[in-house]
């Protein structure tokens, strides 16, 4: 549980610092989620889709980002190891207090510790990390580039435009 709480936060901080270094040194293409390459397709001018491009994955940039993420995770694990080593007596006391109600049922304690908590906490960890690692398109991004990331039939509906059946 230590890894899925404090570990995610430490990874988030390190990832943010690494991304700032890349952006400040004109290496923004290595920042998290920026592994796409937009290729222009030559479409005849009579077509309604002239000038449209397509998004491909730059596997070289993706591989560098993967290696950087692995270094971030290892750094986070090192930090957590040191925190657990330094405060081991505190963590043992805290764990004993949390699980004292399950002391009478070793099977239930095993199911909670080995199945329920890891399943829930790892799911939340993957969801949170996916949200800060993926590319975020915002208002200042070019609308043509944004349109390449989404299917043409997807439309945004503003809340004021929705009709409500009474």
XYZ file of C-alpha atoms in Angstrom:
166
model
C 0.000 0.000 0.000
C 2.968 2.277 0.600
C 3.927 1.984 -3.056
C 0.464 2.802 -4.376
C 0.072 5.935 -2.265
C 3.350 7.693 -1.517
C 5.071 5.948 -4.439
C 2.608 7.361 -6.977
C 3.044 10.848 -5.509
C 6.850 10.622 -5.641
C 6.700 9.336 -9.240
C 4.370 12.210 -10.138
C 6.793 14.771 -8.686
C 9.840 13.263 -10.399
C 7.976 12.967 -13.712
C 6.893 16.616 -13.491
C 10.461 17.736 -12.813
C 11.817 15.657 -15.716
C 9.145 17.042 -18.067
C 10.031 20.617 -17.059
C 13.695 19.946 -17.788
C 12.785 18.646 -21.247
C 10.480 21.561 -22.064
C 12.961 24.183 -20.796
C 15.753 22.680 -22.910
C 13.782 22.415 -26.175
C 13.364 18.664 -25.761
C 9.583 18.799 -25.274
C 9.096 15.881 -27.643
C 10.485 13.666 -24.855
C 7.928 14.901 -22.295
C 5.312 12.366 -21.210
C 2.744 11.527 -23.855
C 4.487 13.330 -26.719
C 5.439 10.294 -28.769
C 3.165 11.055 -31.717
C 4.284 12.149 -35.141
C 1.858 13.815 -37.521
C 2.355 12.820 -41.143
C 0.746 14.840 -43.895
C -1.017 12.732 -46.459
C -1.154 13.852 -50.038
C -4.836 13.903 -50.864
C -6.102 15.161 -54.219
C -7.304 18.776 -53.990
C -10.782 17.788 -55.167
C -11.227 15.702 -52.022
C -13.034 17.194 -49.052
C -10.194 16.010 -46.786
C -7.285 17.755 -48.486
C -4.450 18.685 -46.155
C -5.507 16.097 -43.589
C -2.742 14.225 -41.828
C -2.524 11.093 -39.778
C -1.059 10.429 -36.384
C 1.610 7.751 -36.045
C 3.707 6.650 -33.110
C 7.377 7.616 -33.039
C 8.748 4.415 -31.522
C 12.185 5.936 -30.901
C 10.731 8.713 -28.717
C 8.369 6.204 -27.083
C 11.315 3.940 -26.187
C 13.247 6.859 -24.662
C 10.138 7.811 -22.639
C 9.745 4.200 -21.495
C 13.354 4.108 -20.314
C 12.920 7.454 -18.526
C 9.742 6.165 -16.821
C 11.643 3.056 -15.671
C 14.348 5.276 -14.134
C 11.607 7.337 -12.425
C 9.982 4.192 -10.999
C 13.309 2.817 -9.758
C 14.073 6.198 -8.141
C 10.675 6.181 -6.466
C 11.237 2.628 -5.194
C 14.622 3.648 -3.785
C 13.014 6.557 -1.947
C 10.292 4.253 -0.569
C 12.867 1.683 0.506
C 14.771 4.325 2.461
C 11.556 5.645 4.035
C 10.544 2.126 5.090
C 14.012 1.332 6.410
C 14.248 4.552 8.431
C 10.726 4.286 9.871
C 10.402 0.499 10.100
C 9.285 0.418 13.741
C 6.605 3.024 13.043
C 5.294 1.094 10.021
C 5.168 -2.220 11.926
C 3.225 -0.585 14.774
C 0.835 1.059 12.335
C 0.213 -2.179 10.419
C -0.404 -4.079 13.674
C -2.926 -1.465 14.793
C -4.741 -1.454 11.404
C -5.060 -5.246 11.249
C -5.703 -5.992 14.929
C -9.389 -6.657 14.218
C -8.392 -9.377 11.717
C -6.031 -11.107 14.158
C -8.627 -13.788 15.025
C -9.139 -14.817 11.376
C -5.860 -15.520 9.557
C -7.656 -16.537 6.340
C -9.615 -13.276 6.186
C -6.430 -11.345 6.977
C -4.663 -13.176 4.146
C -7.477 -12.394 1.678
C -7.531 -8.713 2.647
C -3.737 -8.284 2.611
C -2.936 -10.403 -0.454
C -6.029 -10.018 -2.673
C -8.492 -7.220 -1.861
C -6.181 -4.330 -0.963
C -3.624 -4.945 -3.761
C -6.371 -5.324 -6.390
C -8.073 -2.082 -5.414
C -4.925 -0.059 -4.777
C -3.112 -1.204 -7.958
C -6.182 -0.390 -10.062
C -6.265 3.108 -8.624
C -2.481 3.446 -9.097
C -2.652 2.493 -12.798
C -5.563 4.888 -13.369
C -3.788 7.831 -11.709
C -0.476 7.177 -13.457
C -2.202 6.855 -16.823
C -3.789 10.257 -16.282
C -0.523 12.070 -15.662
C 1.523 10.167 -18.253
C -0.767 10.525 -21.268
C -0.815 13.468 -23.660
C -3.165 16.242 -22.666
C -4.693 18.341 -25.415
C -5.894 21.698 -24.185
C -7.534 24.842 -25.549
C -4.325 26.365 -26.930
C -3.564 23.341 -29.127
C -4.150 23.701 -32.858
C -7.698 22.484 -33.740
C -6.372 20.668 -36.824
C -3.910 18.710 -34.690
C -6.604 17.962 -32.117
C -8.877 16.642 -34.865
C -6.229 14.069 -35.822
C -6.484 12.425 -32.392
C -10.243 11.867 -32.563
C -12.651 10.210 -34.982
C -14.541 12.657 -37.166
C -17.983 11.575 -35.933
C -17.192 12.468 -32.313
C -18.589 15.852 -31.367
C -18.459 17.822 -28.184
C -21.815 18.885 -26.800
C -21.928 21.908 -24.571
C -24.109 21.585 -21.508
C -26.378 24.430 -22.671
C -27.115 22.682 -25.989
C -28.466 19.475 -24.461
C -32.206 18.944 -24.609
C -33.738 17.477 -21.513
C -36.900 15.356 -21.719
C -39.356 16.193 -18.976
